[in-house]
mmCIF file of C-alpha atoms in Angstrom:
data_model
loop_
_atom_site.group_PDB
_atom_site.id
_atom_site.type_symbol
_atom_site.label_atom_id
_atom_site.label_comp_id
_atom_site.label_asym_id
_atom_site.label_seq_id
_atom_site.Cartn_x
_atom_site.Cartn_y
_atom_site.Cartn_z
ATOM 1 C CA UNK S 921 76.227 125.255 129.061
ATOM 2 C CA UNK S 922 75.198 124.877 125.409
ATOM 3 C CA UNK S 923 76.745 122.302 123.119
ATOM 4 C CA UNK S 924 78.219 125.049 120.973
ATOM 5 C CA UNK S 925 80.054 126.585 123.972
ATOM 6 C CA UNK S 926 81.245 123.194 125.252
ATOM 7 C CA UNK S 927 82.480 122.011 121.856
ATOM 8 C CA UNK S 928 86.068 122.259 120.674
ATOM 9 C CA UNK S 929 87.607 122.544 117.238
ATOM 10 C CA UNK S 930 89.273 119.219 116.451
ATOM 11 C CA UNK S 931 92.165 119.257 113.974
ATOM 12 C CA UNK S 932 93.481 115.834 114.952
ATOM 13 C CA UNK S 933 92.383 112.836 117.003
ATOM 14 C CA UNK S 934 94.378 110.979 119.644
ATOM 15 C CA UNK S 935 94.232 107.174 119.313
ATOM 16 C CA UNK S 936 93.910 105.894 122.868
ATOM 17 C CA UNK S 937 92.809 102.299 122.343
ATOM 18 C CA UNK S 938 96.273 100.830 122.915
ATOM 19 C CA UNK S 939 97.005 102.676 126.182
ATOM 20 C CA UNK S 940 96.651 99.522 128.315
ATOM 21 C CA UNK S 941 98.312 97.152 125.835
ATOM 22 C CA UNK S 942 101.151 95.104 127.302
ATOM 23 C CA UNK S 943 104.263 94.907 125.084
ATOM 24 C CA UNK S 944 102.859 97.238 122.405
ATOM 25 C CA UNK S 945 105.991 96.938 120.237
ATOM 26 C CA UNK S 946 105.614 93.139 120.016
ATOM 27 C CA UNK S 947 101.922 93.455 119.157
ATOM 28 C CA UNK S 948 102.782 96.090 116.544
ATOM 29 C CA UNK S 949 105.431 93.873 114.927
ATOM 30 C CA UNK S 950 102.969 90.958 114.761
ATOM 31 C CA UNK S 951 100.375 93.202 113.087
ATOM 32 C CA UNK S 952 103.077 94.558 110.723
ATOM 33 C CA UNK S 953 104.218 91.082 109.642
ATOM 34 C CA UNK S 954 100.626 89.908 109.177
ATOM 35 C CA UNK S 955 99.774 93.044 107.209
ATOM 36 C CA UNK S 956 102.781 92.711 104.886
ATOM 37 C CA UNK S 957 102.028 89.019 104.258
ATOM 38 C CA UNK S 958 98.354 89.799 103.576
ATOM 39 C CA UNK S 959 99.224 92.550 101.076
ATOM 40 C CA UNK S 960 101.837 90.435 99.267
ATOM 41 C CA UNK S 961 99.589 87.363 99.105
ATOM 42 C CA UNK S 962 96.560 89.303 97.836
ATOM 43 C CA UNK S 963 98.674 91.205 95.301
ATOM 44 C CA UNK S 964 100.073 87.887 94.072
ATOM 45 C CA UNK S 965 96.540 86.546 93.560
ATOM 46 C CA UNK S 966 95.519 89.686 91.661
ATOM 47 C CA UNK S 967 98.600 89.646 89.417
ATOM 48 C CA UNK S 968 98.231 85.928 88.641
ATOM 49 C CA UNK S 969 94.623 86.421 87.584
ATOM 50 C CA UNK S 970 95.251 89.600 85.583
ATOM 51 C CA UNK S 971 98.231 88.312 83.599
ATOM 52 C CA UNK S 972 96.979 84.779 82.919
ATOM 53 C CA UNK S 973 94.197 84.970 80.337
ATOM 54 C CA UNK S 974 93.189 81.377 81.121
ATOM 55 C CA UNK S 975 92.052 82.675 84.526
ATOM 56 C CA UNK S 976 89.788 85.344 83.042
ATOM 57 C CA UNK S 977 86.676 83.522 84.193
ATOM 58 C CA UNK S 978 83.866 84.609 86.557
ATOM 59 C CA UNK S 979 85.147 82.631 89.551
ATOM 60 C CA UNK S 980 88.653 84.100 89.291
ATOM 61 C CA UNK S 981 87.311 87.610 88.722
ATOM 62 C CA UNK S 982 85.428 87.224 92.003
ATOM 63 C CA UNK S 983 88.589 85.966 93.735
ATOM 64 C CA UNK S 984 90.389 89.021 92.334
ATOM 65 C CA UNK S 985 87.628 91.284 93.651
ATOM 66 C CA UNK S 986 87.877 89.648 97.090
ATOM 67 C CA UNK S 987 91.636 90.293 97.082
ATOM 68 C CA UNK S 988 91.024 93.989 96.291
ATOM 69 C CA UNK S 989 88.491 94.167 99.135
ATOM 70 C CA UNK S 990 90.952 92.517 101.542
ATOM 71 C CA UNK S 991 93.697 94.979 100.608
ATOM 72 C CA UNK S 992 91.327 97.907 101.191
ATOM 73 C CA UNK S 993 89.986 96.441 104.440
ATOM 74 C CA UNK S 994 93.339 95.738 106.076
ATOM 75 C CA UNK S 995 95.058 98.862 104.675
ATOM 76 C CA UNK S 996 92.338 101.099 106.119
ATOM 77 C CA UNK S 997 93.392 100.325 109.691
ATOM 78 C CA UNK S 998 96.701 98.444 109.903
ATOM 79 C CA UNK S 999 99.057 101.367 109.090
ATOM 80 C CA UNK S 1000 97.463 103.502 111.827
ATOM 81 C CA UNK S 1001 97.713 100.692 114.393
ATOM 82 C CA UNK S 1002 101.308 99.920 113.401
ATOM 83 C CA UNK S 1003 102.164 103.623 113.684
ATOM 84 C CA UNK S 1004 100.789 103.752 117.237
ATOM 85 C CA UNK S 1005 102.348 100.505 118.455
ATOM 86 C CA UNK S 1006 105.718 100.549 116.690
ATOM 87 C CA UNK S 1007 106.484 104.218 116.001
ATOM 88 C CA UNK S 1008 104.534 105.783 118.869
ATOM 89 C CA UNK S 1009 102.530 108.066 116.538
ATOM 90 C CA UNK S 1010 99.298 108.376 118.511
ATOM 91 C CA UNK S 1011 97.613 111.182 116.554
ATOM 92 C CA UNK S 1012 95.810 111.313 113.229
ATOM 93 C CA UNK S 1013 94.528 114.408 111.444
ATOM 94 C CA UNK S 1014 90.806 115.090 111.149
ATOM 95 C CA UNK S 1015 90.344 114.480 107.404
ATOM 96 C CA UNK S 1016 92.576 111.350 107.194
ATOM 97 C CA UNK S 1017 90.651 109.942 110.171
ATOM 98 C CA UNK S 1018 87.343 110.282 108.311
ATOM 99 C CA UNK S 1019 88.907 108.780 105.168
ATOM 100 C CA UNK S 1020 90.178 105.856 107.268
ATOM 101 C CA UNK S 1021 86.724 105.403 108.782
ATOM 102 C CA UNK S 1022 85.039 105.401 105.368
ATOM 103 C CA UNK S 1023 87.581 102.942 103.906
ATOM 104 C CA UNK S 1024 87.278 100.614 106.913
ATOM 105 C CA UNK S 1025 83.491 100.400 106.832
ATOM 106 C CA UNK S 1026 83.452 100.192 103.021
ATOM 107 C CA UNK S 1027 85.856 97.251 103.223
ATOM 108 C CA UNK S 1028 83.646 95.565 105.825
ATOM 109 C CA UNK S 1029 80.473 95.941 103.743
ATOM 110 C CA UNK S 1030 82.231 94.839 100.557
ATOM 111 C CA UNK S 1031 83.622 91.763 102.328
ATOM 112 C CA UNK S 1032 80.019 90.697 102.989
ATOM 113 C CA UNK S 1033 78.976 91.435 99.408
ATOM 114 C CA UNK S 1034 82.034 89.707 97.921
ATOM 115 C CA UNK S 1035 81.425 86.520 99.928
ATOM 116 C CA UNK S 1036 77.729 86.595 98.995
ATOM 117 C CA UNK S 1037 78.365 86.885 95.274
ATOM 118 C CA UNK S 1038 80.955 84.098 95.501
ATOM 119 C CA UNK S 1039 78.345 81.844 97.127
ATOM 120 C CA UNK S 1040 75.968 82.722 94.276
ATOM 121 C CA UNK S 1041 78.704 81.863 91.771
ATOM 122 C CA UNK S 1042 79.210 78.424 93.358
ATOM 123 C CA UNK S 1043 75.438 77.845 93.373
ATOM 124 C CA UNK S 1044 75.139 78.576 89.645
ATOM 125 C CA UNK S 1045 78.229 76.467 88.872
ATOM 126 C CA UNK S 1046 76.845 73.428 90.743
ATOM 127 C CA UNK S 1047 73.135 73.710 89.922
ATOM 128 C CA UNK S 1048 73.578 74.607 86.234
ATOM 129 C CA UNK S 1049 77.058 73.375 85.244
ATOM 130 C CA UNK S 1050 76.335 73.238 81.511
ATOM 131 C CA UNK S 1051 74.722 76.689 81.397
ATOM 132 C CA UNK S 1052 77.121 78.320 83.888
ATOM 133 C CA UNK S 1053 79.118 80.284 81.296
ATOM 134 C CA UNK S 1054 75.903 81.422 79.618
ATOM 135 C CA UNK S 1055 74.334 82.679 82.836
ATOM 136 C CA UNK S 1056 77.417 84.183 84.455
ATOM 137 C CA UNK S 1057 79.672 85.758 81.843
ATOM 138 C CA UNK S 1058 82.725 87.899 82.572
ATOM 139 C CA UNK S 1059 80.840 91.056 81.609
ATOM 140 C CA UNK S 1060 77.876 90.258 83.864
ATOM 141 C CA UNK S 1061 80.255 89.395 86.711
ATOM 142 C CA UNK S 1062 82.075 92.727 86.374
ATOM 143 C CA UNK S 1063 78.825 94.704 86.099
ATOM 144 C CA UNK S 1064 77.420 92.972 89.189
ATOM 145 C CA UNK S 1065 80.662 93.672 91.073
ATOM 146 C CA UNK S 1066 80.581 97.370 90.121
ATOM 147 C CA UNK S 1067 76.960 97.617 91.265
ATOM 148 C CA UNK S 1068 77.849 96.096 94.636
ATOM 149 C CA UNK S 1069 80.684 98.615 95.096
ATOM 150 C CA UNK S 1070 78.261 101.478 94.352
ATOM 151 C CA UNK S 1071 75.625 100.093 96.744
ATOM 152 C CA UNK S 1072 78.280 99.631 99.460
ATOM 153 C CA UNK S 1073 79.467 103.229 99.015
ATOM 154 C CA UNK S 1074 75.848 104.365 99.343
ATOM 155 C CA UNK S 1075 75.398 102.559 102.656
ATOM 156 C CA UNK S 1076 78.736 103.704 104.091
ATOM 157 C CA UNK S 1077 78.277 107.348 103.023
ATOM 158 C CA UNK S 1078 75.538 107.586 105.676
ATOM 159 C CA UNK S 1079 78.226 107.449 108.373
ATOM 160 C CA UNK S 1080 80.248 110.594 107.514
ATOM 161 C CA UNK S 1081 77.010 112.364 106.548
ATOM 162 C CA UNK S 1082 75.722 111.942 110.119
ATOM 163 C CA UNK S 1083 79.092 112.688 111.764
ATOM 164 C CA UNK S 1084 80.342 115.788 109.936
ATOM 165 C CA UNK S 1085 77.697 118.250 111.282
ATOM 166 C CA UNK S 1086 78.216 117.211 114.915
ATOM 167 C CA UNK S 1087 80.310 119.283 117.384
ATOM 168 C CA UNK S 1088 83.158 117.565 119.248
ATOM 169 C CA UNK S 1089 83.725 117.756 123.007
ATOM 170 C CA UNK S 1090 87.041 115.901 123.102
ATOM 171 C CA UNK S 1091 89.556 114.431 120.659
ATOM 172 C CA UNK S 1092 90.608 111.098 122.190
ATOM 173 C CA UNK S 1093 89.417 107.983 120.366
ATOM 174 C CA UNK S 1094 88.482 105.166 122.729
ATOM 175 C CA UNK S 1095 89.273 102.475 120.165
ATOM 176 C CA UNK S 1096 92.379 101.460 118.215
ATOM 177 C CA UNK S 1097 91.687 103.303 114.953
ATOM 178 C CA UNK S 1098 89.157 105.618 113.335
ATOM 179 C CA UNK S 1099 85.790 103.877 113.191
ATOM 180 C CA UNK S 1100 82.279 105.253 113.481
ATOM 181 C CA UNK S 1101 81.753 104.169 117.105
ATOM 182 C CA UNK S 1102 85.058 105.746 118.169
ATOM 183 C CA UNK S 1103 84.417 109.087 116.453
ATOM 184 C CA UNK S 1104 80.780 109.416 117.544
ATOM 185 C CA UNK S 1105 81.910 109.077 121.181
ATOM 186 C CA UNK S 1106 84.054 112.209 120.778
ATOM 187 C CA UNK S 1107 81.024 114.339 119.898
ATOM 188 C CA UNK S 1108 78.848 116.323 122.297
ATOM 189 C CA UNK S 1109 75.608 114.530 121.423
ATOM 190 C CA UNK S 1110 73.906 111.469 122.877
ATOM 191 C CA UNK S 1111 75.363 108.653 120.721
ATOM 192 C CA UNK S 1112 72.503 106.199 121.256
ATOM 193 C CA UNK S 1113 70.261 107.343 118.373
ATOM 194 C CA UNK S 1114 73.265 107.214 116.025
ATOM 195 C CA UNK S 1115 74.266 103.764 117.292
ATOM 196 C CA UNK S 1116 70.695 102.584 116.752
ATOM 197 C CA UNK S 1117 70.786 103.821 113.153
ATOM 198 C CA UNK S 1118 74.064 102.037 112.467
ATOM 199 C CA UNK S 1119 72.840 98.895 114.247
ATOM 200 C CA UNK S 1120 69.823 98.720 111.933
ATOM 201 C CA UNK S 1121 72.065 99.067 108.871
ATOM 202 C CA UNK S 1122 74.633 96.526 110.128
ATOM 203 C CA UNK S 1123 71.980 93.988 111.143
ATOM 204 C CA UNK S 1124 70.272 94.335 107.765
ATOM 205 C CA UNK S 1125 73.537 93.809 105.844
ATOM 206 C CA UNK S 1126 74.823 91.100 108.166
ATOM 207 C CA UNK S 1127 71.694 88.972 108.231
ATOM 208 C CA UNK S 1128 70.816 89.580 104.568
ATOM 209 C CA UNK S 1129 74.240 88.488 103.317
ATOM 210 C CA UNK S 1130 74.656 85.635 105.823
ATOM 211 C CA UNK S 1131 71.144 84.325 105.122
ATOM 212 C CA UNK S 1132 71.812 84.550 101.391
ATOM 213 C CA UNK S 1133 75.033 82.542 101.815
ATOM 214 C CA UNK S 1134 73.279 79.935 104.001
ATOM 215 C CA UNK S 1135 70.397 79.548 101.526
ATOM 216 C CA UNK S 1136 72.897 79.204 98.684
ATOM 217 C CA UNK S 1137 74.654 76.368 100.500
ATOM 218 C CA UNK S 1138 71.378 74.654 101.386
ATOM 219 C CA UNK S 1139 70.609 74.558 97.653
ATOM 220 C CA UNK S 1140 74.197 73.501 96.891
ATOM 221 C CA UNK S 1141 73.884 70.556 99.322
ATOM 222 C CA UNK S 1142 70.616 69.586 97.633
ATOM 223 C CA UNK S 1143 72.224 69.520 94.185
ATOM 224 C CA UNK S 1144 75.361 67.773 95.477
ATOM 225 C CA UNK S 1145 73.208 64.915 96.837
ATOM 226 C CA UNK S 1146 71.856 64.389 93.324
ATOM 227 C CA UNK S 1147 75.361 64.169 91.840
ATOM 228 C CA UNK S 1148 77.723 61.229 91.412
ATOM 229 C CA UNK S 1149 80.410 60.457 94.000
ATOM 230 C CA UNK S 1150 83.229 61.881 91.858
ATOM 231 C CA UNK S 1151 81.323 65.123 91.337
ATOM 232 C CA UNK S 1152 80.544 65.295 95.054
ATOM 233 C CA UNK S 1153 84.250 65.293 95.918
ATOM 234 C CA UNK S 1154 84.987 67.967 93.338
ATOM 235 C CA UNK S 1155 82.071 70.158 94.462
ATOM 236 C CA UNK S 1156 82.985 69.711 98.134
ATOM 237 C CA UNK S 1157 86.575 70.777 97.477
ATOM 238 C CA UNK S 1158 85.395 73.811 95.534
ATOM 239 C CA UNK S 1159 82.996 74.975 98.250
ATOM 240 C CA UNK S 1160 85.279 74.250 101.204
ATOM 241 C CA UNK S 1161 87.540 77.196 100.353
ATOM 242 C CA UNK S 1162 84.606 79.573 100.405
ATOM 243 C CA UNK S 1163 83.220 78.151 103.665
ATOM 244 C CA UNK S 1164 86.603 78.634 105.398
ATOM 245 C CA UNK S 1165 86.660 82.265 104.278
ATOM 246 C CA UNK S 1166 83.040 82.858 105.379
ATOM 247 C CA UNK S 1167 83.764 81.396 108.834
ATOM 248 C CA UNK S 1168 86.886 83.543 109.293
ATOM 249 C CA UNK S 1169 84.957 86.722 108.559
ATOM 250 C CA UNK S 1170 81.506 86.169 110.062
ATOM 251 C CA UNK S 1171 82.710 84.397 113.239
ATOM 252 C CA UNK S 1172 84.307 87.429 114.994
ATOM 253 C CA UNK S 1173 81.699 89.743 113.463
ATOM 254 C CA UNK S 1174 78.798 87.855 115.039
ATOM 255 C CA UNK S 1175 80.505 87.993 118.432
ATOM 256 C CA UNK S 1176 81.195 91.737 118.198
ATOM 257 C CA UNK S 1177 77.900 92.856 116.653
ATOM 258 C CA UNK S 1178 75.264 90.292 117.582
ATOM 259 C CA UNK S 1179 76.223 88.820 120.951
ATOM 260 C CA UNK S 1180 77.108 92.196 122.473
ATOM 261 C CA UNK S 1181 73.650 93.475 121.493
ATOM 262 C CA UNK S 1182 72.162 90.406 123.180
ATOM 263 C CA UNK S 1183 73.799 91.319 126.491
ATOM 264 C CA UNK S 1184 77.202 89.621 126.282
ATOM 265 C CA UNK S 1185 79.733 91.964 127.886
ATOM 266 C CA UNK S 1186 83.183 92.185 126.281
ATOM 267 C CA UNK S 1187 86.128 93.930 127.868
ATOM 268 C CA UNK S 1188 87.657 96.707 125.796
ATOM 269 C CA UNK S 1189 90.761 94.565 125.241
ATOM 270 C CA UNK S 1190 88.656 91.593 124.079
ATOM 271 C CA UNK S 1191 86.741 93.835 121.677
ATOM 272 C CA UNK S 1192 89.986 95.227 120.284
ATOM 273 C CA UNK S 1193 91.379 91.729 119.827
ATOM 274 C CA UNK S 1194 88.274 90.482 118.020
ATOM 275 C CA UNK S 1195 88.147 93.585 115.820
ATOM 276 C CA UNK S 1196 91.800 93.267 114.805
ATOM 277 C CA UNK S 1197 91.292 89.538 114.213
ATOM 278 C CA UNK S 1198 88.213 90.203 112.069
ATOM 279 C CA UNK S 1199 90.255 92.627 109.935
ATOM 280 C CA UNK S 1200 93.553 90.761 109.593
ATOM 281 C CA UNK S 1201 92.222 87.189 109.790
ATOM 282 C CA UNK S 1202 90.274 87.024 106.511
ATOM 283 C CA UNK S 1203 92.830 89.209 104.710
ATOM 284 C CA UNK S 1204 95.640 86.733 105.451
ATOM 285 C CA UNK S 1205 93.551 83.542 105.186
ATOM 286 C CA UNK S 1206 91.691 84.324 101.937
ATOM 287 C CA UNK S 1207 94.640 84.483 99.505
ATOM 288 C CA UNK S 1208 96.357 81.409 100.954
ATOM 289 C CA UNK S 1209 93.122 79.399 100.939
ATOM 290 C CA UNK S 1210 92.495 80.204 97.288
ATOM 291 C CA UNK S 1211 96.146 79.751 96.315
ATOM 292 C CA UNK S 1212 96.312 76.307 97.921
ATOM 293 C CA UNK S 1213 92.838 75.022 97.050
ATOM 294 C CA UNK S 1214 92.362 76.491 93.562
ATOM 295 C CA UNK S 1215 94.058 74.128 91.135
ATOM 296 C CA UNK S 1216 94.963 76.646 88.422
ATOM 297 C CA UNK S 1217 96.553 79.161 90.812
ATOM 298 C CA UNK S 1218 98.300 76.409 92.804
ATOM 299 C CA UNK S 1219 99.799 74.884 89.657
ATOM 300 C CA UNK S 1220 100.934 78.305 88.455
ATOM 301 C CA UNK S 1221 102.749 78.935 91.765
ATOM 302 C CA UNK S 1222 104.443 75.518 91.580
ATOM 303 C CA UNK S 1223 105.570 76.226 87.997
ATOM 304 C CA UNK S 1224 107.083 79.545 89.066
ATOM 305 C CA UNK S 1225 108.991 77.933 91.946
ATOM 306 C CA UNK S 1226 110.117 75.111 89.660
ATOM 307 C CA UNK S 1227 111.385 77.605 87.077
ATOM 308 C CA UNK S 1228 113.267 79.567 89.752
ATOM 309 C CA UNK S 1229 114.810 76.387 91.186
ATOM 310 C CA UNK S 1230 115.841 75.183 87.713
ATOM 311 C CA UNK S 1231 117.439 78.524 86.797
ATOM 312 C CA UNK S 1232 119.546 78.416 89.956
#
C-alpha cells in the first residue's frame, strides 16, 4: 500500500501523553498554579524594568528579554497541558498545534541564546568594568537581542518546513503537547532521518551555547582572582543568579537530549516529567532569582510593599 493511500487527512491531533497519568486533575492544578505564578512574576519583572528609567541598562534589558522568553516558553505548552488535565480537552486543531510547536522550540532556542548573552554581559562587566558602558550600550544590547531572535526563528523554521509536506497516518500525539518529535511520529515516513537532522541542530545549539557560557565563566573566575576581596564578593553575588538559572535550564535538557542519545533509557513518564520540569522550572525560578538577588529590583519591591502597608 502506498503512503498516499495509507495517509489520512488530519484536522486535529489527539494529545495522548497523559493517558497513564495518576490523579491528572491534581497534576493539572499544580501546573496551573506554577504557570500563573511564572507569568505574574515575569510580567512584574518586565513592568519594573520598563517603567523605571534607572533600570534602563544593558543588564536589566537582558533580564527583561529573559522574562519575555520565559513567558513565551511556558505559554507555548502549559495551556494545552492544563486543558487536557483539568478540563479534559484532549484535542488540538492542526494549525494551532503547529503554532504551539514553533513557539515551544523558539522559546527553547531563545532560552539558550538569552543565557549565553547574559554570560557575555557578566564577562564584559567584570573584565572591563570601566569600559562596560562604552562596549555594551543599550542600543547594542537591543540590536544583539533582535539578531538572536531572528537567528532563532531561522533555526526553528526548519521544523515546520520539514513537517508540512509529510502525509499523516494517525492523529494521536505520543507526548504531552505539540512538539516536533510528537508530530513526526504521526506521519507515514521513517522518522529517523528527521530525528537525526534535529539532533544535529540541537547538539550544535546546546554545546555551542553551553561551551560559550562555560568559557565566559572560566574567564570570569580568572578576572575575579585578580580582584580585591570586596569586589570578589560583589562579583560572586552577581554571577550566582545567572549560574542558578543556567543549572535549572541545562540540567534537565542534558538528561533528555544528551544522555538518552548515549543509551540511557527513560520511561515515557520520566521523559514527560523532565520535559515539563525543563519548561516550568526556569520560568518560575528566573524571575524570583533576579527579583531577590538584584538589588535595584529587590529594593523596588520592598518600597512597593512598604507603601501599601503604610497606606493601610
